[in-house]
mmCIF file of C-alpha atoms in Angstrom:
data_model
loop_
_atom_site.group_PDB
_atom_site.id
_atom_site.type_symbol
_atom_site.label_atom_id
_atom_site.label_comp_id
_atom_site.label_asym_id
_atom_site.label_seq_id
_atom_site.Cartn_x
_atom_site.Cartn_y
_atom_site.Cartn_z
ATOM 1 C CA UNK M 868 122.958 176.429 131.523
ATOM 2 C CA UNK M 869 127.129 177.457 131.722
ATOM 3 C CA UNK M 870 128.907 180.224 131.476
ATOM 4 C CA UNK M 871 132.278 180.995 130.821
ATOM 5 C CA UNK M 872 134.630 183.786 131.220
ATOM 6 C CA UNK M 873 136.978 184.423 128.118
ATOM 7 C CA UNK M 874 138.323 187.269 125.863
ATOM 8 C CA UNK M 875 135.827 187.327 122.856
ATOM 9 C CA UNK M 876 136.167 188.985 119.582
ATOM 10 C CA UNK M 877 133.353 189.847 117.079
ATOM 11 C CA UNK M 878 133.957 188.684 113.322
ATOM 12 C CA UNK M 879 132.124 188.803 110.211
ATOM 13 C CA UNK M 880 132.708 186.931 107.117
ATOM 14 C CA UNK M 881 131.328 187.592 103.651
ATOM 15 C CA UNK M 882 130.502 184.864 101.260
ATOM 16 C CA UNK M 883 128.234 183.915 98.848
ATOM 17 C CA UNK M 884 125.243 181.807 99.821
ATOM 18 C CA UNK M 885 122.859 179.440 98.117
ATOM 19 C CA UNK M 886 119.177 180.823 99.360
ATOM 20 C CA UNK M 887 116.202 178.748 99.351
ATOM 21 C CA UNK M 888 115.046 179.841 96.097
ATOM 22 C CA UNK M 889 118.652 178.441 94.469
ATOM 23 C CA UNK M 890 120.013 181.922 93.989
ATOM 24 C CA UNK M 891 123.443 182.424 94.515
ATOM 25 C CA UNK M 892 123.667 185.557 97.080
ATOM 26 C CA UNK M 893 126.573 187.397 98.905
ATOM 27 C CA UNK M 894 126.081 187.617 102.796
ATOM 28 C CA UNK M 895 127.623 189.024 105.958
ATOM 29 C CA UNK M 896 127.537 186.977 108.857
ATOM 30 C CA UNK M 897 128.498 187.971 112.425
ATOM 31 C CA UNK M 898 129.933 185.582 114.484
ATOM 32 C CA UNK M 899 131.950 185.498 118.159
ATOM 33 C CA UNK M 900 135.412 183.408 118.660
ATOM 34 C CA UNK M 901 137.216 182.972 121.908
ATOM 35 C CA UNK M 902 141.112 183.941 120.887
ATOM 36 C CA UNK M 903 143.903 185.700 122.443
ATOM 37 C CA UNK M 904 144.521 188.197 119.669
ATOM 38 C CA UNK M 905 143.355 189.756 116.736
ATOM 39 C CA UNK M 906 145.281 187.307 114.309
ATOM 40 C CA UNK M 907 143.957 184.424 116.630
ATOM 41 C CA UNK M 908 140.535 185.564 116.096
ATOM 42 C CA UNK M 909 141.101 185.598 112.235
ATOM 43 C CA UNK M 910 142.601 182.498 112.144
ATOM 44 C CA UNK M 911 139.933 180.522 114.615
ATOM 45 C CA UNK M 912 137.125 182.199 112.449
ATOM 46 C CA UNK M 913 138.778 180.966 109.086
ATOM 47 C CA UNK M 914 138.917 177.691 110.290
ATOM 48 C CA UNK M 915 135.662 177.372 111.652
ATOM 49 C CA UNK M 916 133.760 178.874 108.697
ATOM 50 C CA UNK M 917 136.020 176.453 106.133
ATOM 51 C CA UNK M 918 134.209 173.327 107.683
ATOM 52 C CA UNK M 919 130.746 174.857 106.340
ATOM 53 C CA UNK M 920 131.547 177.510 103.176
ATOM 54 C CA UNK M 921 132.289 176.233 100.164
ATOM 55 C CA UNK M 922 133.862 178.421 98.005
ATOM 56 C CA UNK M 923 135.745 181.965 99.119
ATOM 57 C CA UNK M 924 134.842 184.027 101.913
ATOM 58 C CA UNK M 925 136.243 187.463 103.495
ATOM 59 C CA UNK M 926 136.993 187.946 107.018
ATOM 60 C CA UNK M 927 135.575 191.712 106.891
ATOM 61 C CA UNK M 928 135.700 193.153 110.436
ATOM 62 C CA UNK M 929 137.557 191.587 113.902
ATOM 63 C CA UNK M 930 136.320 193.841 117.049
ATOM 64 C CA UNK M 931 136.879 192.975 120.963
ATOM 65 C CA UNK M 932 133.959 192.155 122.502
ATOM 66 C CA UNK M 933 133.030 193.719 125.860
ATOM 67 C CA UNK M 934 131.196 190.804 127.658
ATOM 68 C CA UNK M 935 131.277 190.089 130.881
ATOM 69 C CA UNK M 936 130.719 186.427 130.015
ATOM 70 C CA UNK M 937 128.871 184.518 127.562
ATOM 71 C CA UNK M 938 125.836 182.209 128.857
ATOM 72 C CA UNK M 939 125.380 178.971 126.921
ATOM 73 C CA UNK M 940 122.177 176.639 126.830
ATOM 74 C CA UNK M 941 122.515 173.248 126.012
ATOM 75 C CA UNK M 942 118.404 173.640 125.010
ATOM 76 C CA UNK M 943 118.009 172.289 121.163
ATOM 77 C CA UNK M 944 115.346 175.273 120.670
ATOM 78 C CA UNK M 945 118.230 178.056 122.123
ATOM 79 C CA UNK M 946 119.466 178.759 118.826
ATOM 80 C CA UNK M 947 119.934 182.744 119.095
ATOM 81 C CA UNK M 948 121.787 185.172 120.635
ATOM 82 C CA UNK M 949 121.045 187.994 123.086
ATOM 83 C CA UNK M 950 122.722 190.842 124.420
ATOM 84 C CA UNK M 951 121.797 191.342 128.037
ATOM 85 C CA UNK M 952 122.637 194.647 129.964
ATOM 86 C CA UNK M 953 122.618 193.890 133.689
ATOM 87 C CA UNK M 954 122.834 196.440 136.295
ATOM 88 C CA UNK M 955 124.261 195.385 139.498
ATOM 89 C CA UNK M 956 123.115 197.376 142.905
ATOM 90 C CA UNK M 957 125.267 198.021 145.553
ATOM 91 C CA UNK M 958 125.123 200.370 148.667
ATOM 92 C CA UNK M 959 127.969 202.890 149.085
ATOM 93 C CA UNK M 960 129.043 202.510 152.685
ATOM 94 C CA UNK M 961 129.761 205.817 153.461
ATOM 95 C CA UNK M 962 126.894 207.905 151.708
ATOM 96 C CA UNK M 963 124.295 205.193 152.023
ATOM 97 C CA UNK M 964 123.693 205.724 148.374
ATOM 98 C CA UNK M 965 122.885 203.211 145.629
ATOM 99 C CA UNK M 966 125.398 202.568 143.106
ATOM 100 C CA UNK M 967 124.949 200.760 139.835
ATOM 101 C CA UNK M 968 127.411 199.107 137.510
ATOM 102 C CA UNK M 969 126.467 198.120 134.029
ATOM 103 C CA UNK M 970 127.502 194.862 132.856
ATOM 104 C CA UNK M 971 127.088 193.245 129.023
ATOM 105 C CA UNK M 972 126.328 189.774 128.516
ATOM 106 C CA UNK M 973 125.985 187.781 125.638
ATOM 107 C CA UNK M 974 123.124 184.894 126.329
ATOM 108 C CA UNK M 975 121.875 182.095 124.395
ATOM 109 C CA UNK M 976 118.124 181.291 124.002
ATOM 110 C CA UNK M 977 114.824 180.470 121.723
ATOM 111 C CA UNK M 978 112.989 183.516 122.334
ATOM 112 C CA UNK M 979 113.358 186.632 124.390
ATOM 113 C CA UNK M 980 111.573 184.581 127.371
ATOM 114 C CA UNK M 981 113.970 181.986 127.415
ATOM 115 C CA UNK M 982 116.827 184.347 127.367
ATOM 116 C CA UNK M 983 115.723 185.870 130.370
ATOM 117 C CA UNK M 984 115.247 182.788 131.834
ATOM 118 C CA UNK M 985 119.172 181.807 131.213
ATOM 119 C CA UNK M 986 120.071 184.793 132.416
ATOM 120 C CA UNK M 987 117.946 184.317 135.730
ATOM 121 C CA UNK M 988 119.086 180.754 135.887
ATOM 122 C CA UNK M 989 123.025 181.715 136.051
ATOM 123 C CA UNK M 990 122.532 185.035 137.922
ATOM 124 C CA UNK M 991 120.187 183.154 140.455
ATOM 125 C CA UNK M 992 123.081 181.355 141.690
ATOM 126 C CA UNK M 993 124.968 184.809 142.665
ATOM 127 C CA UNK M 994 124.263 186.496 145.805
ATOM 128 C CA UNK M 995 124.369 189.833 143.590
ATOM 129 C CA UNK M 996 121.495 192.164 143.385
ATOM 130 C CA UNK M 997 120.851 192.972 139.563
ATOM 131 C CA UNK M 998 118.633 194.244 137.232
ATOM 132 C CA UNK M 999 118.185 193.473 133.746
ATOM 133 C CA UNK M 1000 118.438 197.161 132.173
ATOM 134 C CA UNK M 1001 117.991 195.556 128.514
ATOM 135 C CA UNK M 1002 117.327 192.560 126.426
ATOM 136 C CA UNK M 1003 117.934 192.611 122.850
ATOM 137 C CA UNK M 1004 118.492 190.031 120.298
ATOM 138 C CA UNK M 1005 121.384 190.053 117.733
ATOM 139 C CA UNK M 1006 122.654 188.846 114.378
ATOM 140 C CA UNK M 1007 125.085 186.811 115.838
ATOM 141 C CA UNK M 1008 124.731 183.235 114.140
ATOM 142 C CA UNK M 1009 127.153 181.430 116.655
ATOM 143 C CA UNK M 1010 129.971 181.503 119.056
ATOM 144 C CA UNK M 1011 133.253 179.656 119.211
ATOM 145 C CA UNK M 1012 134.841 178.982 122.387
ATOM 146 C CA UNK M 1013 138.281 177.965 123.114
ATOM 147 C CA UNK M 1014 138.090 174.093 123.874
ATOM 148 C CA UNK M 1015 140.799 171.545 124.755
ATOM 149 C CA UNK M 1016 140.670 170.210 121.341
ATOM 150 C CA UNK M 1017 142.317 173.713 120.393
ATOM 151 C CA UNK M 1018 145.111 173.051 122.730
ATOM 152 C CA UNK M 1019 147.021 170.472 120.800
ATOM 153 C CA UNK M 1020 149.587 173.121 119.362
ATOM 154 C CA UNK M 1021 150.351 174.327 122.832
ATOM 155 C CA UNK M 1022 151.240 171.049 124.331
ATOM 156 C CA UNK M 1023 153.478 170.419 121.581
ATOM 157 C CA UNK M 1024 156.039 172.486 122.892
ATOM 158 C CA UNK M 1025 155.489 170.804 126.579
ATOM 159 C CA UNK M 1026 156.190 167.423 124.740
ATOM 160 C CA UNK M 1027 159.864 168.261 124.181
ATOM 161 C CA UNK M 1028 161.893 167.686 127.376
ATOM 162 C CA UNK M 1029 163.677 170.722 128.521
ATOM 163 C CA UNK M 1030 167.131 168.692 128.235
ATOM 164 C CA UNK M 1031 168.070 165.455 126.360
ATOM 165 C CA UNK M 1032 169.488 162.896 128.440
ATOM 166 C CA UNK M 1033 172.972 161.157 127.321
#
């Protein structure tokens, strides 16, 4: 299990998909991408989708996702995405009352039970008291995180010297 904090966008793409019965059907699929802006999110989902969709497709929606973190799993059976709402419990020092703050996470898992296990695996390494307020399967097909391979365009600017030697 690994987790990563980033700026995430939920995107939707619409395209004609070949169904198991051989029929072409218009479908809309949801993906999450790691990006700095709406335009970068559109560029990233377009690049990712071009690799496996033959034919035309449209990016029909892009919106910021309010995930505290995304918990990735390396287990091959963990092929679904779950939205987990966790409540963190703190005690107000002045009043002595219990206070709860809610954070939403996106968790990879093969089932509800494995997603809960993955939440506990990550959160068990923290000292925070928490309660899983809700855990629900999403329609998200995949999550594309920003990797070092994406940095090749950024590094080109760094390759040029600030001044040329004479």
